[in-house]
PDB file of C-alpha atoms in Angstrom:
ATOM      1  CA  SER A  43     -41.078  -1.940  23.217  1.00 72.00           C
ATOM      2  CA  SER A  44     -43.470   0.947  23.713  1.00 88.00           C
ATOM      3  CA  GLU A  45     -44.705   1.812  27.209  1.00 92.00           C
ATOM      4  CA  ASN A  46     -48.150   2.484  25.691  1.00 96.00           C
ATOM      5  CA  TRP A  47     -50.163  -0.735  25.658  1.00 96.00           C
ATOM      6  CA  LYS A  48     -52.219   0.501  22.702  1.00 96.00           C
ATOM      7  CA  GLU A  49     -49.087   0.756  20.575  1.00 96.00           C
ATOM      8  CA  ARG A  50     -47.946  -2.723  21.636  1.00 96.00           C
ATOM      9  CA  ASN A  51     -51.397  -4.027  20.802  1.00 96.00           C
ATOM     10  CA  ALA A  52     -51.411  -2.321  17.399  1.00 96.00           C
ATOM     11  CA  ALA A  53     -48.011  -3.817  16.566  1.00 94.00           C
ATOM     12  CA  LEU A  54     -49.295  -7.341  17.193  1.00 94.00           C
ATOM     13  CA  THR A  55     -52.396  -6.672  15.107  1.00 93.00           C
ATOM     14  CA  ALA A  56     -50.185  -5.421  12.277  1.00 91.00           C
ATOM     15  CA  ILE A  57     -48.074  -8.577  12.416  1.00 86.00           C
ATOM     16  CA  ALA A  58     -51.145 -10.770  11.992  1.00 85.00           C
ATOM     17  CA  ILE A  59     -52.394  -8.657   9.079  1.00 86.00           C
ATOM     18  CA  ILE A  60     -49.003  -8.629   7.364  1.00 82.00           C
ATOM     19  CA  GLY A  61     -48.700 -12.384   7.822  1.00 79.00           C
ATOM     20  CA  GLU A  62     -52.034 -12.930   6.116  1.00 74.00           C
ATOM     21  CA  GLY A  63     -51.086 -10.921   3.036  1.00 75.00           C
ATOM     22  CA  CYS A  64     -47.313 -11.357   2.811  1.00 77.00           C
ATOM     23  CA  CYS A  65     -46.626 -14.960   3.817  1.00 78.00           C
ATOM     24  CA  ASP A  66     -43.647 -15.446   1.520  1.00 77.00           C
ATOM     25  CA  SER A  67     -41.959 -12.228   2.654  1.00 76.00           C
ATOM     26  CA  LEU A  68     -42.437 -12.934   6.355  1.00 82.00           C
ATOM     27  CA  LYS A  69     -41.578 -16.640   6.280  1.00 85.00           C
ATOM     28  CA  ASP A  70     -37.830 -16.055   6.691  1.00 86.00           C
ATOM     29  CA  ASN A  71     -38.476 -13.920   9.769  1.00 89.00           C
ATOM     30  CA  LEU A  72     -40.990 -16.216  11.405  1.00 92.00           C
ATOM     31  CA  SER A  73     -38.697 -16.964  14.371  1.00 94.00           C
ATOM     32  CA  ASP A  74     -38.516 -13.244  15.146  1.00 93.00           C
ATOM     33  CA  VAL A  75     -42.310 -13.022  14.989  1.00 91.00           C
ATOM     34  CA  VAL A  76     -42.691 -15.927  17.407  1.00 93.00           C
ATOM     35  CA  ASP A  77     -40.201 -14.280  19.775  1.00 95.00           C
ATOM     36  CA  ILE A  78     -42.405 -11.171  19.815  1.00 94.00           C
ATOM     37  CA  ILE A  79     -45.457 -13.304  20.589  1.00 94.00           C
ATOM     38  CA  LEU A  80     -43.629 -15.165  23.368  1.00 94.00           C
ATOM     39  CA  HIS A  81     -42.791 -11.821  24.934  1.00 95.00           C
ATOM     40  CA  SER A  82     -46.279 -10.401  24.409  1.00 97.00           C
ATOM     41  CA  VAL A  83     -48.173 -13.241  26.097  1.00 97.00           C
ATOM     42  CA  LYS A  84     -46.507 -12.107  29.324  1.00 96.00           C
ATOM     43  CA  ASP A  85     -47.611  -8.499  28.842  1.00 97.00           C
ATOM     44  CA  PRO A  86     -49.164  -6.905  31.957  1.00 96.00           C
ATOM     45  CA  THR A  87     -52.163  -5.729  29.890  1.00 97.00           C
ATOM     46  CA  ALA A  88     -54.754  -8.420  29.203  1.00 97.00           C
ATOM     47  CA  ARG A  89     -55.781  -6.869  25.877  1.00 97.00           C
ATOM     48  CA  VAL A  90     -52.239  -7.237  24.578  1.00 98.00           C
ATOM     49  CA  ARG A  91     -52.101 -10.856  25.725  1.00 98.00           C
ATOM     50  CA  TRP A  92     -55.438 -11.482  23.972  1.00 98.00           C
ATOM     51  CA  THR A  93     -54.122 -10.041  20.705  1.00 97.00           C
ATOM     52  CA  ALA A  94     -50.927 -12.095  20.983  1.00 97.00           C
ATOM     53  CA  ILE A  95     -52.906 -15.332  21.302  1.00 98.00           C
ATOM     54  CA  HIS A  96     -55.322 -14.239  18.577  1.00 96.00           C
ATOM     55  CA  SER A  97     -52.336 -13.727  16.269  1.00 95.00           C
ATOM     56  CA  ILE A  98     -51.275 -17.322  16.982  1.00 96.00           C
ATOM     57  CA  GLY A  99     -54.544 -18.491  15.484  1.00 95.00           C
ATOM     58  CA  GLN A 100     -53.983 -16.345  12.400  1.00 93.00           C
ATOM     59  CA  LEU A 101     -50.369 -17.457  11.934  1.00 94.00           C
ATOM     60  CA  SER A 102     -51.369 -21.103  12.463  1.00 95.00           C
ATOM     61  CA  THR A 103     -53.482 -20.823   9.330  1.00 93.00           C
ATOM     62  CA  ASP A 104     -51.309 -18.523   7.215  1.00 92.00           C
ATOM     63  CA  PHE A 105     -48.018 -20.361   7.769  1.00 93.00           C
ATOM     64  CA  ALA A 106     -49.244 -23.949   8.065  1.00 94.00           C
ATOM     65  CA  PRO A 107     -47.742 -26.477   8.300  1.00 95.00           C
ATOM     66  CA  LEU A 108     -44.353 -24.764   8.807  1.00 94.00           C
ATOM     67  CA  PHE A 109     -45.599 -22.860  11.847  1.00 96.00           C
ATOM     68  CA  GLN A 110     -46.795 -26.062  13.542  1.00 97.00           C
ATOM     69  CA  LYS A 111     -43.651 -28.042  12.740  1.00 96.00           C
ATOM     70  CA  ARG A 112     -41.183 -25.421  13.939  1.00 96.00           C
ATOM     71  CA  PHE A 113     -42.944 -23.893  16.930  1.00 97.00           C
ATOM     72  CA  HIS A 114     -45.392 -26.478  18.304  1.00 97.00           C
ATOM     73  CA  HIS A 115     -43.755 -26.662  21.734  1.00 96.00           C
ATOM     74  CA  GLN A 116     -43.794 -22.915  22.354  1.00 96.00           C
ATOM     75  CA  ILE A 117     -47.232 -22.351  20.858  1.00 97.00           C
ATOM     76  CA  LEU A 118     -49.036 -25.227  22.576  1.00 96.00           C
ATOM     77  CA  SER A 119     -47.549 -24.114  25.900  1.00 96.00           C
ATOM     78  CA  ILE A 120     -48.912 -20.596  25.333  1.00 97.00           C
ATOM     79  CA  ILE A 121     -52.341 -21.920  24.399  1.00 97.00           C
ATOM     80  CA  SER A 122     -52.493 -24.206  27.425  1.00 96.00           C
ATOM     81  CA  ASN A 123     -51.522 -21.412  29.792  1.00 96.00           C
ATOM     82  CA  GLY A 124     -54.123 -19.132  28.225  1.00 98.00           C
ATOM     83  CA  MET A 125     -56.881 -21.655  28.901  1.00 98.00           C
ATOM     84  CA  LYS A 126     -55.999 -21.502  32.608  1.00 97.00           C
ATOM     85  CA  ASP A 127     -56.335 -17.709  32.871  1.00 97.00           C
ATOM     86  CA  ASP A 128     -59.465 -17.649  35.047  1.00 97.00           C
ATOM     87  CA  ALA A 129     -59.153 -13.914  35.645  1.00 97.00           C
ATOM     88  CA  ASN A 130     -59.629 -13.246  31.921  1.00 98.00           C
ATOM     89  CA  PRO A 131     -62.427 -15.257  30.257  1.00 98.00           C
ATOM     90  CA  ARG A 132     -61.757 -13.620  26.886  1.00 98.00           C
ATOM     91  CA  ILE A 133     -58.212 -14.987  26.958  1.00 98.00           C
ATOM     92  CA  GLN A 134     -59.537 -18.439  27.795  1.00 98.00           C
ATOM     93  CA  SER A 135     -61.921 -18.184  24.861  1.00 98.00           C
ATOM     94  CA  VAL A 136     -59.338 -16.977  22.344  1.00 98.00           C
ATOM     95  CA  SER A 137     -56.939 -19.696  23.523  1.00 98.00           C
ATOM     96  CA  ALA A 138     -59.549 -22.326  22.655  1.00 98.00           C
ATOM     97  CA  GLU A 139     -60.031 -20.680  19.261  1.00 97.00           C
ATOM     98  CA  ALA A 140     -56.271 -20.646  18.626  1.00 98.00           C
ATOM     99  CA  THR A 141     -56.217 -24.359  19.451  1.00 98.00           C
ATOM    100  CA  ILE A 142     -58.720 -24.941  16.649  1.00 98.00           C
ATOM    101  CA  ASN A 143     -56.588 -23.171  14.043  1.00 97.00           C
ATOM    102  CA  PHE A 144     -53.366 -24.781  15.227  1.00 98.00           C
ATOM    103  CA  CYS A 145     -54.715 -28.335  15.352  1.00 97.00           C
ATOM    104  CA  ASN A 146     -56.563 -28.059  12.053  1.00 95.00           C
ATOM    105  CA  GLU A 147     -53.170 -27.905  10.362  1.00 93.00           C
ATOM    106  CA  ALA A 148     -51.147 -30.185  12.672  1.00 96.00           C
ATOM    107  CA  ASN A 149     -50.620 -33.932  12.489  1.00 93.00           C
ATOM    108  CA  CYS A 150     -51.053 -36.385  15.328  1.00 95.00           C
ATOM    109  CA  GLU A 151     -47.343 -36.799  16.018  1.00 95.00           C
ATOM    110  CA  LEU A 152     -46.977 -33.103  16.805  1.00 95.00           C
ATOM    111  CA  ILE A 153     -50.003 -32.952  19.098  1.00 97.00           C
ATOM    112  CA  LYS A 154     -49.700 -36.329  20.835  1.00 96.00           C
ATOM    113  CA  PRO A 155     -47.079 -35.313  23.459  1.00 96.00           C
ATOM    114  CA  TYR A 156     -49.343 -32.444  24.539  1.00 96.00           C
ATOM    115  CA  LEU A 157     -52.673 -34.226  24.169  1.00 97.00           C
ATOM    116  CA  GLU A 158     -53.304 -34.977  27.837  1.00 97.00           C
ATOM    117  CA  GLU A 159     -52.676 -31.407  28.955  1.00 97.00           C
ATOM    118  CA  LEU A 160     -54.721 -29.982  26.089  1.00 97.00           C
ATOM    119  CA  MET A 161     -57.688 -32.195  26.860  1.00 98.00           C
ATOM    120  CA  ASN A 162     -57.490 -31.529  30.602  1.00 98.00           C
ATOM    121  CA  ASN A 163     -57.707 -27.838  29.785  1.00 98.00           C
ATOM    122  CA  ILE A 164     -60.550 -28.347  27.291  1.00 98.00           C
ATOM    123  CA  MET A 165     -62.525 -30.319  29.860  1.00 98.00           C
ATOM    124  CA  TYR A 166     -61.964 -27.532  32.360  1.00 97.00           C
ATOM    125  CA  LEU A 167     -63.239 -24.919  29.880  1.00 98.00           C
ATOM    126  CA  LEU A 168     -66.337 -27.029  29.247  1.00 97.00           C
ATOM    127  CA  SER A 169     -67.157 -26.737  32.956  1.00 96.00           C
ATOM    128  CA  ILE A 170     -67.188 -22.927  32.936  1.00 96.00           C
ATOM    129  CA  LYS A 171     -70.577 -21.233  32.667  1.00 96.00           C
ATOM    130  CA  ASN A 172     -69.627 -18.930  29.811  1.00 97.00           C
ATOM    131  CA  GLU A 173     -71.095 -19.380  26.341  1.00 97.00           C
ATOM    132  CA  GLY A 174     -68.084 -18.000  24.448  1.00 97.00           C
ATOM    133  CA  ILE A 175     -65.653 -20.222  26.318  1.00 98.00           C
ATOM    134  CA  ILE A 176     -67.787 -23.341  25.953  1.00 98.00           C
ATOM    135  CA  SER A 177     -68.394 -22.685  22.259  1.00 98.00           C
ATOM    136  CA  GLY A 178     -64.655 -22.485  21.591  1.00 98.00           C
ATOM    137  CA  ALA A 179     -63.912 -25.512  23.751  1.00 98.00           C
ATOM    138  CA  ILE A 180     -66.473 -27.667  21.906  1.00 98.00           C
ATOM    139  CA  THR A 181     -64.933 -26.895  18.523  1.00 98.00           C
ATOM    140  CA  ALA A 182     -61.406 -27.259  19.897  1.00 98.00           C
ATOM    141  CA  ALA A 183     -62.255 -30.751  21.126  1.00 98.00           C
ATOM    142  CA  ALA A 184     -63.509 -31.657  17.642  1.00 98.00           C
ATOM    143  CA  SER A 185     -60.377 -30.240  16.026  1.00 98.00           C
ATOM    144  CA  ILE A 186     -58.084 -32.160  18.381  1.00 98.00           C
ATOM    145  CA  ALA A 187     -60.035 -35.373  17.784  1.00 98.00           C
ATOM    146  CA  ASP A 188     -59.855 -34.897  14.020  1.00 97.00           C
ATOM    147  CA  SER A 189     -56.074 -34.499  14.193  1.00 97.00           C
ATOM    148  CA  THR A 190     -55.343 -37.301  16.654  1.00 97.00           C
ATOM    149  CA  LYS A 191     -57.905 -39.948  15.568  1.00 96.00           C
ATOM    150  CA  SER A 192     -57.561 -43.121  17.669  1.00 96.00           C
ATOM    151  CA  ASP A 193     -55.266 -41.374  20.152  1.00 97.00           C
ATOM    152  CA  PHE A 194     -58.308 -39.345  21.190  1.00 98.00           C
ATOM    153  CA  VAL A 195     -60.173 -42.456  22.407  1.00 98.00           C
ATOM    154  CA  PRO A 196     -58.977 -42.241  26.065  1.00 98.00           C
ATOM    155  CA  TYR A 197     -60.584 -38.789  26.323  1.00 98.00           C
ATOM    156  CA  TYR A 198     -63.672 -39.561  24.250  1.00 98.00           C
ATOM    157  CA  LYS A 199     -66.126 -40.735  26.916  1.00 98.00           C
ATOM    158  CA  LYS A 200     -65.498 -37.924  29.362  1.00 97.00           C
ATOM    159  CA  CYS A 201     -65.792 -35.406  26.540  1.00 97.00           C
ATOM    160  CA  MET A 202     -68.997 -36.824  25.047  1.00 98.00           C
ATOM    161  CA  ASP A 203     -70.673 -37.169  28.440  1.00 98.00           C
ATOM    162  CA  ILE A 204     -70.568 -33.372  28.604  1.00 97.00           C
ATOM    163  CA  ILE A 205     -71.131 -32.431  24.957  1.00 98.00           C
ATOM    164  CA  ILE A 206     -73.882 -34.831  23.835  1.00 98.00           C
ATOM    165  CA  PRO A 207     -76.441 -33.445  26.348  1.00 98.00           C
ATOM    166  CA  MET A 208     -75.827 -29.988  24.877  1.00 98.00           C
ATOM    167  CA  ILE A 209     -77.484 -31.075  21.622  1.00 98.00           C
ATOM    168  CA  ASP A 210     -80.937 -30.687  23.152  1.00 96.00           C
ATOM    169  CA  GLY A 211     -80.177 -28.047  25.733  1.00 96.00           C
ATOM    170  CA  ARG A 212     -79.156 -30.118  28.737  1.00 96.00           C
ATOM    171  CA  GLY A 213     -75.802 -28.413  29.148  1.00 94.00           C
ATOM    172  CA  GLN A 214     -75.142 -25.879  31.870  1.00 89.00           C
ATOM    173  CA  VAL A 215     -75.044 -23.157  29.196  1.00 96.00           C
ATOM    174  CA  ASP A 216     -77.592 -23.292  26.390  1.00 97.00           C
ATOM    175  CA  SER A 217     -78.207 -21.509  23.098  1.00 98.00           C
ATOM    176  CA  LEU A 218     -79.006 -22.613  19.574  1.00 97.00           C
ATOM    177  CA  GLY A 219     -75.404 -21.805  18.665  1.00 97.00           C
ATOM    178  CA  ILE A 220     -74.083 -24.106  21.383  1.00 98.00           C
ATOM    179  CA  ARG A 221     -76.452 -26.848  20.230  1.00 98.00           C
ATOM    180  CA  GLY A 222     -75.166 -26.487  16.669  1.00 98.00           C
ATOM    181  CA  LYS A 223     -71.561 -26.649  17.822  1.00 98.00           C
ATOM    182  CA  ALA A 224     -72.363 -29.771  19.850  1.00 98.00           C
ATOM    183  CA  ILE A 225     -73.892 -31.526  16.820  1.00 98.00           C
ATOM    184  CA  GLU A 226     -70.820 -30.740  14.743  1.00 97.00           C
ATOM    185  CA  CYS A 227     -68.429 -31.903  17.471  1.00 98.00           C
ATOM    186  CA  VAL A 228     -70.252 -35.164  18.169  1.00 98.00           C
ATOM    187  CA  ALA A 229     -70.277 -36.079  14.479  1.00 97.00           C
ATOM    188  CA  LEU A 230     -66.619 -35.177  13.878  1.00 97.00           C
ATOM    189  CA  THR A 231     -65.372 -37.000  16.949  1.00 97.00           C
ATOM    190  CA  ALA A 232     -67.424 -40.082  16.045  1.00 97.00           C
ATOM    191  CA  ALA A 233     -65.697 -40.198  12.661  1.00 96.00           C
ATOM    192  CA  SER A 234     -62.310 -39.708  14.334  1.00 97.00           C
ATOM    193  CA  VAL A 235     -62.500 -42.386  17.032  1.00 97.00           C
ATOM    194  CA  GLY A 236     -64.294 -45.023  14.953  1.00 96.00           C
ATOM    195  CA  LYS A 237     -67.352 -47.228  15.268  1.00 94.00           C
ATOM    196  CA  GLU A 238     -66.293 -49.188  18.355  1.00 96.00           C
ATOM    197  CA  ALA A 239     -65.818 -46.129  20.547  1.00 97.00           C
ATOM    198  CA  PHE A 240     -68.909 -44.405  19.149  1.00 97.00           C
ATOM    199  CA  SER A 241     -71.152 -47.457  19.599  1.00 96.00           C
ATOM    200  CA  GLN A 242     -71.888 -46.663  23.273  1.00 97.00           C
ATOM    201  CA  TYR A 243     -73.468 -43.356  22.192  1.00 97.00           C
ATOM    202  CA  GLN A 244     -74.840 -44.381  18.817  1.00 96.00           C
ATOM    203  CA  GLN A 245     -78.477 -44.863  19.813  1.00 97.00           C
ATOM    204  CA  GLU A 246     -78.692 -41.721  21.927  1.00 97.00           C
ATOM    205  CA  VAL A 247     -77.066 -39.565  19.244  1.00 97.00           C
ATOM    206  CA  MET A 248     -79.162 -40.982  16.418  1.00 96.00           C
ATOM    207  CA  ASN A 249     -82.345 -40.362  18.419  1.00 97.00           C
ATOM    208  CA  LEU A 250     -81.351 -36.748  19.039  1.00 97.00           C
ATOM    209  CA  ILE A 251     -80.319 -36.097  15.430  1.00 96.00           C
ATOM    210  CA  THR A 252     -83.382 -37.806  13.977  1.00 96.00           C
ATOM    211  CA  ALA A 253     -85.691 -35.758  16.201  1.00 96.00           C
ATOM    212  CA  LEU A 254     -84.059 -32.564  14.969  1.00 95.00           C
ATOM    213  CA  ALA A 255     -84.239 -33.670  11.342  1.00 93.00           C
ATOM    214  CA  GLU A 256     -87.966 -34.259  11.734  1.00 95.00           C
ATOM    215  CA  ALA A 257     -88.557 -30.924  13.465  1.00 94.00           C
ATOM    216  CA  GLU A 258     -88.365 -28.874  10.242  1.00 89.00           C
ATOM    217  CA  LEU A 259     -85.996 -26.243  11.615  1.00 94.00           C
ATOM    218  CA  PRO A 260     -86.074 -22.809   9.946  1.00 94.00           C
ATOM    219  CA  PRO A 261     -83.223 -22.176   7.445  1.00 93.00           C
ATOM    220  CA  ALA A 262     -81.595 -19.538   9.672  1.00 96.00           C
ATOM    221  CA  ASP A 263     -81.379 -21.893  12.654  1.00 97.00           C
ATOM    222  CA  PRO A 264     -77.660 -22.335  13.543  1.00 97.00           C
ATOM    223  CA  ARG A 265     -78.271 -26.073  13.919  1.00 97.00           C
ATOM    224  CA  MET A 266     -79.232 -26.511  10.271  1.00 96.00           C
ATOM    225  CA  GLN A 267     -75.775 -26.545   8.690  1.00 95.00           C
ATOM    226  CA  PRO A 268     -74.109 -28.925  11.182  1.00 96.00           C
ATOM    227  CA  LEU A 269     -77.221 -31.108  11.058  1.00 95.00           C
ATOM    228  CA  SER A 270     -77.029 -31.417   7.265  1.00 93.00           C
ATOM    229  CA  LYS A 271     -73.328 -32.305   7.429  1.00 93.00           C
ATOM    230  CA  CYS A 272     -73.380 -34.702  10.369  1.00 95.00           C
ATOM    231  CA  TRP A 273     -74.859 -37.723   8.585  1.00 91.00           C
ATOM    232  CA  GLY A 274     -71.726 -38.301   6.527  1.00 88.00           C
ATOM    233  CA  ASN A 275     -69.459 -38.285   9.579  1.00 90.00           C
ATOM    234  CA  LEU A 276     -71.791 -40.478  11.614  1.00 90.00           C
ATOM    235  CA  SER A 277     -71.909 -43.100   8.871  1.00 83.00           C
ATOM    236  CA  LYS A 278     -68.124 -43.515   8.600  1.00 77.00           C
TER     237      LYS A 278
END
């Protein structure tokens, strides 16, 4: 590989772009692509590692579900390690985002063996005072819950105790975007874990959502779209 990190970075970017447009052509060489990623996540340059993990998110979508079925062990290990990279918050953030793409296209049986480690890492990211990291972690939690359903129940309370207060700005990091993400996550996880698990939070959540619905938010408010969609999930 090139000694110039910019060239290594460009090569990874090219792989992600080619994968998006030439899935059928690249499918037979997917193992070689994953080998390049496995090598690149150990690159001494953080920008190259970021691009490698970002490409995982792209490939998780473009080659689903083959990518998940064949490479779940390697990929989930990379994602988990990325979430622990305290020296590089952008890598932690992109690792959470890659989790979203991977889990959106993965079934419970693939994720279940890694669920405890994934959720431990998600909970850790939710404790970091960084809006980008927390935003990704919120959506990653929702994606994992949606894929694992009842298997998510053991992690549900600890997760909701942090995310529900974010709906009205009681989290340690606050923005309208974070509040919107929290609404979406709470609704999706409620639908995933079922009525019994959700019942302990039902009144609190309904009070928060109803108050927002009555507040006549402006159309551009980032809470509007998740608010309009949440009722269906909460009623399941």
